[in-house]
Amino acid sequence: MTDRIIVVLDNQPAPAAWGNAKVSFQGNTARIHLGEGDLYRQVQAAARQITAQGIQSVTLQGEEWDPVLQWRFACGFGTAKVPGEIEWASHDDQLEPQRDAQLWLKDLTNATPEALSPEVLADEVAERLSGLAPDHITSRRIVGDALLAAGWVGVHGVGRGSERPPVLLELDYNPTGQHDAPVSVALVGKGITFDSGGYSIKPSAGMVAMKCDMGGAATVAAALKLAIRRGLDKRVKLYLCCAENLISGHAYKLGDILHYKNGTSVEIVNTDAEGRLVLADGLIAANESGAERIIDAATLTGAAAVALGDDYNALFSLDDEAAEDALDAAAEVDEGLWRLPLEPFHADKCPSPFADTANSRAVKGGGTGGASNAAGFLSRFAGTPPKGWLHFDLAGSYADSDNGQHATGATGMGMLTIANLLLKA
C-alpha cells in the first residue's frame, strides 16, 4: 500500500475472498462495503477498521460521499496520538473548519492534567479565539483569591485545594461594533482540568480519565470557534469555570456551606459533585450579562452515561421551545442528543437541613435520578432567559476505550450542535 490511501464507498458486498468484510483493499484503494441499516454508523466503524490497519492518510473519493458521510468518517478516523490526515471528496469549505475545531477540542481534552492547568486552559482558549477575531473579542480572567473577593464562591471553593489557582474566564465576542449590543447567547463550560473527587475521593480506576472533566469548556470553546469561522454575527459571551479538584489542607470539605451571589446557600455533602458548584457561578454570570439564551455544557454526571451510553449527550431544559431548538440543531448535524426529565421539583431533590440545598445526596452516586437532580440544582442558578436555558450533560464526549465508533479519548460530540445553535440564534 502507498502512504495515502484512496477510500471509496461501494454498495456491493466485498469480493468472495474477503468474506463478510465491511472493508476490502486493492492496491492503494480501500472500499467500504455498505449494507442495510445506518450508513453513517457503518462508515464511522469502517474508519476505525482502516485506522487499525495503520493507515494515517486518506483521500475520500467519489460522488457518493455526502458531507455527513465524510464527517462521520472523520469522527472514526485516527487516534489520540495520530489524528490522521483527510483529503475531502467535496465540501472542503464546510468540513475543514469543522475538523480544525474538532482537533483543537480533542487536543485540549486529551492533554495531560499536568500540562493543562486551569490558567493554561483559560489562556489557551482566550488566545486561540482572540486570534480569530482580534477586533471583536475581549477577555478577562479572575484568578485565585480574587474569585472570592468577586463573589465567585463555587469556582474558588472547588479549586482552592490545588497549588494552581482556579480561574473564571469571561470572553466577549461582539462583532456588531456596538458596545451596548445585546448578548444573544451566553455559553458556560465546566473546566475541571483534573477531578480527584476531593475528599469524596474517586477510586484509582475512576480517576484515570478525569483529565476529560474539562470537556464542557473545550466543547463550548470549540463550538464558538467554529461558529465564528462560519460568520457568526451575533454577540456571544463565553464563561469558562476552571479549577482542579484536589485534596489538601486548603481543600473544601464535606459540611462546608457556600453562599452564592444570587443568595442561594449550598451545603457540601459530596466534594465529587463539584462540576455543578463551578457551573453555578458561570450561570449567575451569564444571567448578569442579560443573555437572551444560556447554554451550559459539562461532563457532569455518570448517571447520564448510564442512561444514554456513549451514543447520545443528554439535554435538560425547563423551556420546551428551547429544547426543541436544541434537538432540531442536533438532528441537522447528525449528533446524538436525547432530552431527559427536568421539572421545577427537581430543584428540591437534594435537601439540606443547614442550607437552601445540598450539592447532591449523601448516598453512593448521588442516588437515583442523578442527572435530573444535578440539572435541578443548576436550575436554581440558570434564571429565566427569554429564549431559555439549555443544559448539556456530555455523556458521549469522551471514550474510555476504543468503542468501534470512536478512538480512545475525546470524541467532540456536542460541538456541532452548539455551533449550530449559535448560528441560528
CSV table of C-alpha atoms in Angstrom, one decimal, residues 16-340:
chain,number,residue,atom,x,y,z
A,16,ALA,CA,-15.6,-13.6,-2.0
A,17,ALA,CA,-12.0,-13.8,-0.9
A,18,TRP,CA,-12.8,-11.1,1.7
A,19,GLY,CA,-15.8,-13.0,3.2
A,20,ASN,CA,-18.2,-10.7,5.0
A,21,ALA,CA,-15.6,-7.9,5.5
A,22,LYS,CA,-17.0,-4.4,5.5
A,23,VAL,CA,-13.7,-3.0,4.2
A,24,SER,CA,-11.6,-4.5,1.4
A,25,PHE,CA,-8.3,-3.4,-0.1
A,26,GLN,CA,-7.0,-3.5,-3.6
A,27,GLY,CA,-3.7,-1.7,-4.3
A,28,ASN,CA,-3.9,1.7,-2.7
A,29,THR,CA,-7.7,1.7,-2.6
A,30,ALA,CA,-9.9,0.8,0.4
A,31,ARG,CA,-13.5,0.0,-0.3
A,32,ILE,CA,-16.2,0.5,2.3
A,33,HIS,CA,-18.9,-2.0,1.5
A,34,LEU,CA,-22.3,-0.6,2.6
A,35,GLY,CA,-25.2,-2.7,3.7
A,36,GLU,CA,-28.7,-2.2,5.0
A,37,GLY,CA,-29.2,0.0,8.1
A,38,ASP,CA,-27.5,3.1,9.4
A,39,LEU,CA,-25.0,4.1,6.7
A,40,TYR,CA,-23.4,6.7,8.9
A,41,ARG,CA,-22.5,4.3,11.7
A,42,GLN,CA,-21.2,1.8,9.1
A,43,VAL,CA,-18.9,4.4,7.6
A,44,GLN,CA,-17.6,5.5,11.0
A,45,ALA,CA,-17.0,1.9,12.0
A,46,ALA,CA,-15.2,1.4,8.7
A,47,ALA,CA,-12.9,4.4,9.5
A,48,ARG,CA,-12.0,2.6,12.8
A,49,GLN,CA,-11.1,-0.5,10.8
A,50,ILE,CA,-9.0,1.5,8.3
A,51,THR,CA,-7.2,3.2,11.2
A,52,ALA,CA,-6.5,-0.2,12.8
A,53,GLN,CA,-4.5,-1.1,9.6
A,54,GLY,CA,-2.0,1.6,10.5
A,55,ILE,CA,-3.3,4.0,7.8
A,56,GLN,CA,-2.8,7.6,8.7
A,57,SER,CA,-3.5,9.5,5.5
A,58,VAL,CA,-6.6,9.1,3.2
A,59,THR,CA,-8.3,10.6,0.2
A,60,LEU,CA,-12.1,10.3,0.1
A,61,GLN,CA,-13.1,9.8,-3.5
A,62,GLY,CA,-16.4,9.6,-5.3
A,63,GLU,CA,-19.7,11.4,-5.6
A,64,GLU,CA,-21.3,9.1,-3.0
A,65,TRP,CA,-19.6,11.0,-0.2
A,66,ASP,CA,-22.1,13.5,1.1
A,67,PRO,CA,-20.9,15.9,3.8
A,68,VAL,CA,-22.3,13.9,6.7
A,69,LEU,CA,-20.8,10.7,5.5
A,70,GLN,CA,-17.4,12.4,5.2
A,71,TRP,CA,-17.8,13.9,8.6
A,72,ARG,CA,-18.7,10.5,10.2
A,73,PHE,CA,-15.6,9.0,8.6
A,74,ALA,CA,-13.6,11.8,10.2
A,75,CYS,CA,-15.1,11.1,13.6
A,76,GLY,CA,-14.0,7.5,13.4
A,77,PHE,CA,-10.6,8.0,11.7
A,78,GLY,CA,-7.3,8.4,13.6
A,79,THR,CA,-6.2,8.0,17.2
A,80,ALA,CA,-5.4,10.3,20.1
A,81,LYS,CA,-1.7,10.1,19.2
A,82,VAL,CA,-2.1,10.4,15.5
A,83,PRO,CA,-5.3,12.1,14.3
A,84,GLY,CA,-4.6,11.4,10.7
A,85,GLU,CA,-4.9,13.4,7.5
A,86,ILE,CA,-8.0,13.6,5.4
A,87,GLU,CA,-8.4,14.9,1.8
A,88,TRP,CA,-12.1,15.6,1.4
A,89,ALA,CA,-14.1,14.4,-1.6
A,90,SER,CA,-16.1,17.7,-1.6
A,91,HIS,CA,-17.4,20.5,0.7
A,92,ASP,CA,-13.9,21.4,1.9
A,93,ASP,CA,-15.2,24.9,3.0
A,94,GLN,CA,-17.6,23.2,5.4
A,95,LEU,CA,-15.6,20.3,6.6
A,96,GLU,CA,-12.2,21.8,7.1
A,97,PRO,CA,-13.3,24.3,9.7
A,98,GLN,CA,-15.2,21.5,11.5
A,99,ARG,CA,-12.2,19.3,11.5
A,100,ASP,CA,-9.9,22.1,12.7
A,101,ALA,CA,-12.3,22.9,15.6
A,102,GLN,CA,-12.7,19.2,16.5
A,103,LEU,CA,-9.0,18.5,16.6
A,104,TRP,CA,-8.5,21.6,18.8
A,105,LEU,CA,-11.2,20.3,21.2
A,106,LYS,CA,-9.6,16.9,21.2
A,107,ASP,CA,-6.1,18.3,21.9
A,108,LEU,CA,-7.4,20.3,24.8
A,109,THR,CA,-9.4,17.4,26.3
A,110,ASN,CA,-6.7,14.7,25.8
A,111,ALA,CA,-3.9,16.9,27.2
A,112,THR,CA,-2.4,15.7,30.5
A,113,PRO,CA,-3.6,17.3,33.7
A,114,GLU,CA,0.0,18.4,34.4
A,115,ALA,CA,0.1,20.3,31.1
A,116,LEU,CA,-3.4,21.8,31.3
A,117,SER,CA,-3.8,23.7,34.5
A,118,PRO,CA,-6.8,26.0,35.0
A,119,GLU,CA,-4.8,29.0,34.0
A,120,VAL,CA,-3.3,27.3,30.9
A,121,LEU,CA,-6.8,26.2,29.8
A,122,ALA,CA,-8.2,29.8,30.2
A,123,ASP,CA,-5.2,31.3,28.4
A,124,GLU,CA,-5.2,28.9,25.5
A,125,VAL,CA,-8.9,29.5,24.9
A,126,ALA,CA,-8.6,33.2,25.1
A,127,GLU,CA,-5.6,33.4,22.8
A,128,ARG,CA,-6.9,31.0,20.2
A,129,LEU,CA,-10.3,32.6,19.9
A,130,SER,CA,-8.9,36.2,20.1
A,131,GLY,CA,-6.6,35.3,17.2
A,132,LEU,CA,-9.7,34.5,15.0
A,133,ALA,CA,-11.3,37.9,15.5
A,134,PRO,CA,-8.9,40.3,17.4
A,135,ASP,CA,-11.0,43.3,16.7
A,136,HIS,CA,-14.2,41.7,18.1
A,137,ILE,CA,-13.0,39.8,21.2
A,138,THR,CA,-12.1,41.0,24.6
A,139,SER,CA,-11.5,38.8,27.6
A,140,ARG,CA,-10.6,38.9,31.3
A,141,ARG,CA,-9.6,36.4,33.9
A,142,ILE,CA,-10.4,36.3,37.6
A,143,VAL,CA,-7.8,34.2,39.3
A,144,GLY,CA,-7.3,32.6,42.8
A,145,ASP,CA,-8.4,34.6,45.8
A,146,ALA,CA,-9.7,37.4,43.5
A,147,LEU,CA,-12.6,35.0,42.8
A,148,LEU,CA,-13.6,35.1,46.4
A,149,ALA,CA,-13.4,38.8,46.5
A,150,ALA,CA,-15.7,39.0,43.5
A,151,GLY,CA,-18.2,36.6,45.0
A,152,TRP,CA,-17.5,33.6,42.8
A,153,VAL,CA,-17.5,31.1,45.6
A,154,GLY,CA,-18.1,27.9,43.6
A,155,VAL,CA,-15.0,28.1,41.3
A,156,HIS,CA,-12.9,29.3,44.3
A,157,GLY,CA,-14.2,26.7,46.7
A,158,VAL,CA,-13.6,23.8,44.3
A,159,GLY,CA,-10.2,25.0,43.2
A,160,ARG,CA,-8.7,26.2,46.4
A,161,GLY,CA,-7.2,22.8,47.3
A,162,SER,CA,-4.8,23.0,44.5
A,163,GLU,CA,-1.5,24.9,44.4
A,164,ARG,CA,-2.5,26.0,40.8
A,165,PRO,CA,-5.2,28.6,41.2
A,166,PRO,CA,-8.8,28.4,39.8
A,167,VAL,CA,-9.9,30.8,37.1
A,168,LEU,CA,-13.1,32.2,35.8
A,169,LEU,CA,-12.6,33.3,32.2
A,170,GLU,CA,-15.1,35.7,30.6
A,171,LEU,CA,-14.7,36.2,26.9
A,172,ASP,CA,-16.9,38.7,24.9
A,173,TYR,CA,-17.3,38.2,21.2
A,174,ASN,CA,-19.0,41.2,19.8
A,175,PRO,CA,-18.9,41.6,16.0
A,176,THR,CA,-21.6,44.3,16.0
A,177,GLY,CA,-19.4,47.3,16.7
A,178,GLN,CA,-21.8,48.4,19.3
A,179,HIS,CA,-20.6,48.3,22.9
A,180,ASP,CA,-24.1,48.0,24.2
A,181,ALA,CA,-25.3,45.3,21.8
A,182,PRO,CA,-27.5,42.7,23.5
A,183,VAL,CA,-25.9,39.3,24.3
A,184,SER,CA,-27.6,36.8,22.0
A,185,VAL,CA,-26.2,33.7,23.8
A,186,ALA,CA,-24.1,33.1,26.9
A,187,LEU,CA,-22.0,29.9,26.9
A,188,VAL,CA,-20.9,28.3,30.2
A,189,GLY,CA,-18.4,25.5,30.3
A,190,LYS,CA,-17.2,23.2,33.1
A,191,GLY,CA,-13.4,23.4,33.1
A,192,ILE,CA,-12.3,20.9,35.8
A,193,THR,CA,-8.8,20.1,34.5
A,194,PHE,CA,-8.5,17.2,36.9
A,195,ASP,CA,-11.0,15.7,39.2
A,196,SER,CA,-9.7,13.5,42.1
A,197,GLY,CA,-13.1,13.7,43.7
A,198,GLY,CA,-11.7,15.8,46.5
A,199,TYR,CA,-12.3,14.3,50.0
A,200,SER,CA,-15.0,12.2,48.4
A,201,ILE,CA,-12.1,10.6,46.6
A,202,LYS,CA,-12.6,8.5,43.5
A,203,PRO,CA,-11.1,5.0,43.2
A,204,SER,CA,-8.0,4.9,41.1
A,205,ALA,CA,-9.7,3.4,38.1
A,206,GLY,CA,-12.4,6.1,38.2
A,207,MET,CA,-9.7,8.8,38.1
A,208,VAL,CA,-7.7,7.7,35.1
A,209,ALA,CA,-9.8,9.6,32.6
A,210,MET,CA,-10.5,12.6,34.8
A,211,LYS,CA,-8.4,14.9,32.6
A,212,CYS,CA,-11.5,14.9,30.4
A,213,ASP,CA,-13.6,16.7,33.1
A,214,MET,CA,-12.9,20.0,31.3
A,215,GLY,CA,-14.6,18.6,28.2
A,216,GLY,CA,-17.6,21.0,28.6
A,217,ALA,CA,-15.2,24.0,28.5
A,218,ALA,CA,-13.5,22.6,25.4
A,219,THR,CA,-16.8,21.9,23.7
A,220,VAL,CA,-18.3,25.3,24.1
A,221,ALA,CA,-15.0,27.0,23.2
A,222,ALA,CA,-14.6,24.9,20.0
A,223,ALA,CA,-18.3,25.5,19.1
A,224,LEU,CA,-17.7,29.2,19.4
A,225,LYS,CA,-14.6,28.9,17.3
A,226,LEU,CA,-16.4,27.1,14.6
A,227,ALA,CA,-19.4,29.5,14.6
A,228,ILE,CA,-17.0,32.5,14.3
A,229,ARG,CA,-15.3,30.9,11.3
A,230,ARG,CA,-18.8,30.4,9.8
A,231,GLY,CA,-19.6,34.1,10.1
A,232,LEU,CA,-21.4,34.4,13.5
A,233,ASP,CA,-22.8,37.9,13.5
A,234,LYS,CA,-24.4,38.0,17.0
A,235,ARG,CA,-22.8,38.9,20.3
A,236,VAL,CA,-21.8,35.9,22.4
A,237,LYS,CA,-20.3,35.7,25.9
A,238,LEU,CA,-18.3,32.7,27.0
A,239,TYR,CA,-17.7,31.8,30.6
A,240,LEU,CA,-15.2,29.0,31.5
A,241,CYS,CA,-15.2,27.8,35.1
A,242,CYS,CA,-11.7,26.3,35.5
A,243,ALA,CA,-10.3,24.5,38.6
A,244,GLU,CA,-8.5,21.4,39.8
A,245,ASN,CA,-10.5,19.4,42.4
A,246,LEU,CA,-7.7,18.2,44.6
A,247,ILE,CA,-7.1,17.2,48.3
A,248,SER,CA,-5.0,19.4,50.6
A,249,GLY,CA,-5.2,21.3,53.9
A,250,HIS,CA,-6.8,24.1,51.9
A,251,ALA,CA,-9.4,22.0,50.1
A,252,TYR,CA,-13.2,22.4,50.6
A,253,LYS,CA,-14.8,19.8,52.9
A,254,LEU,CA,-18.0,17.9,53.4
A,255,GLY,CA,-20.2,20.0,55.6
A,256,ASP,CA,-19.0,23.3,54.3
A,257,ILE,CA,-21.6,25.8,53.1
A,258,LEU,CA,-21.1,28.1,50.1
A,259,HIS,CA,-23.1,31.3,49.8
A,260,TYR,CA,-23.6,32.3,46.2
A,261,LYS,CA,-24.1,35.7,44.8
A,262,ASN,CA,-27.7,35.1,43.9
A,263,GLY,CA,-28.5,34.4,47.6
A,264,THR,CA,-28.5,30.6,47.4
A,265,SER,CA,-26.7,28.7,50.2
A,266,VAL,CA,-25.3,25.2,49.4
A,267,GLU,CA,-24.2,22.5,51.8
A,268,ILE,CA,-21.4,20.3,50.5
A,269,VAL,CA,-22.3,16.6,51.0
A,270,ASN,CA,-20.1,15.3,48.2
A,271,THR,CA,-16.9,17.0,47.1
A,272,ASP,CA,-17.1,14.9,43.9
A,273,ALA,CA,-20.2,16.7,42.8
A,274,GLU,CA,-18.0,19.7,42.1
A,275,GLY,CA,-19.0,20.4,38.5
A,276,ARG,CA,-22.4,21.9,39.4
A,277,LEU,CA,-20.7,24.1,42.0
A,278,VAL,CA,-18.5,25.8,39.4
A,279,LEU,CA,-21.2,26.0,36.8
A,280,ALA,CA,-23.5,27.8,39.3
A,281,ASP,CA,-21.0,30.7,39.2
A,282,GLY,CA,-20.9,30.6,35.4
A,283,LEU,CA,-24.7,30.6,35.2
A,284,ILE,CA,-25.0,33.6,37.6
A,285,ALA,CA,-22.5,35.5,35.4
A,286,ALA,CA,-24.4,34.5,32.3
A,287,ASN,CA,-27.6,35.9,33.8
A,288,GLU,CA,-25.8,39.1,34.8
A,289,SER,CA,-24.9,39.6,31.1
A,290,GLY,CA,-28.6,39.7,30.1
A,291,ALA,CA,-28.1,36.9,27.6
A,292,GLU,CA,-31.3,36.0,25.6
A,293,ARG,CA,-30.3,32.3,25.8
A,294,ILE,CA,-27.9,30.5,28.1
A,295,ILE,CA,-26.2,27.2,27.2
A,296,ASP,CA,-24.0,25.2,29.5
A,297,ALA,CA,-22.1,22.1,28.8
A,298,ALA,CA,-20.4,19.7,31.2
A,299,THR,CA,-19.2,16.2,31.8
A,300,LEU,CA,-21.5,16.4,34.8
A,301,THR,CA,-22.9,13.0,35.8
A,302,GLY,CA,-22.2,9.3,35.4
A,303,ALA,CA,-26.0,8.9,35.6
A,304,ALA,CA,-26.3,10.5,32.1
A,305,ALA,CA,-23.9,8.0,30.7
A,306,VAL,CA,-25.7,5.1,32.4
A,307,ALA,CA,-29.0,6.3,30.9
A,308,LEU,CA,-27.7,7.0,27.3
A,309,GLY,CA,-24.4,5.2,26.8
A,310,ASP,CA,-21.9,7.0,24.7
A,311,ASP,CA,-24.1,7.4,21.6
A,312,TYR,CA,-26.0,10.5,22.9
A,313,ASN,CA,-25.5,13.5,25.0
A,314,ALA,CA,-28.2,14.4,27.5
A,315,LEU,CA,-30.3,17.5,27.2
A,316,PHE,CA,-32.1,19.3,30.0
A,317,SER,CA,-34.3,22.4,29.9
A,318,LEU,CA,-37.3,23.9,31.6
A,319,ASP,CA,-38.3,25.5,28.3
A,320,ASP,CA,-39.9,23.2,25.7
A,321,GLU,CA,-39.3,25.6,22.8
A,322,ALA,CA,-35.6,25.9,23.6
A,323,ALA,CA,-35.3,22.2,24.0
A,324,GLU,CA,-36.9,21.7,20.5
A,325,ASP,CA,-34.4,24.1,19.1
A,326,ALA,CA,-31.6,22.1,20.5
A,327,LEU,CA,-33.0,18.7,19.3
A,328,ASP,CA,-33.5,20.2,15.8
A,329,ALA,CA,-30.0,21.6,15.8
A,330,ALA,CA,-28.6,18.2,16.7
A,331,ALA,CA,-30.6,16.4,14.1
A,332,GLU,CA,-29.4,18.8,11.4
A,333,VAL,CA,-25.8,17.9,12.1
A,334,ASP,CA,-26.4,14.2,12.9
A,335,GLU,CA,-25.3,14.3,16.5
A,336,GLY,CA,-27.0,12.2,19.2
A,337,LEU,CA,-29.0,14.2,21.7
A,338,TRP,CA,-31.7,13.0,24.0
A,339,ARG,CA,-33.9,15.0,26.3
A,340,LEU,CA,-34.1,13.7,29.9
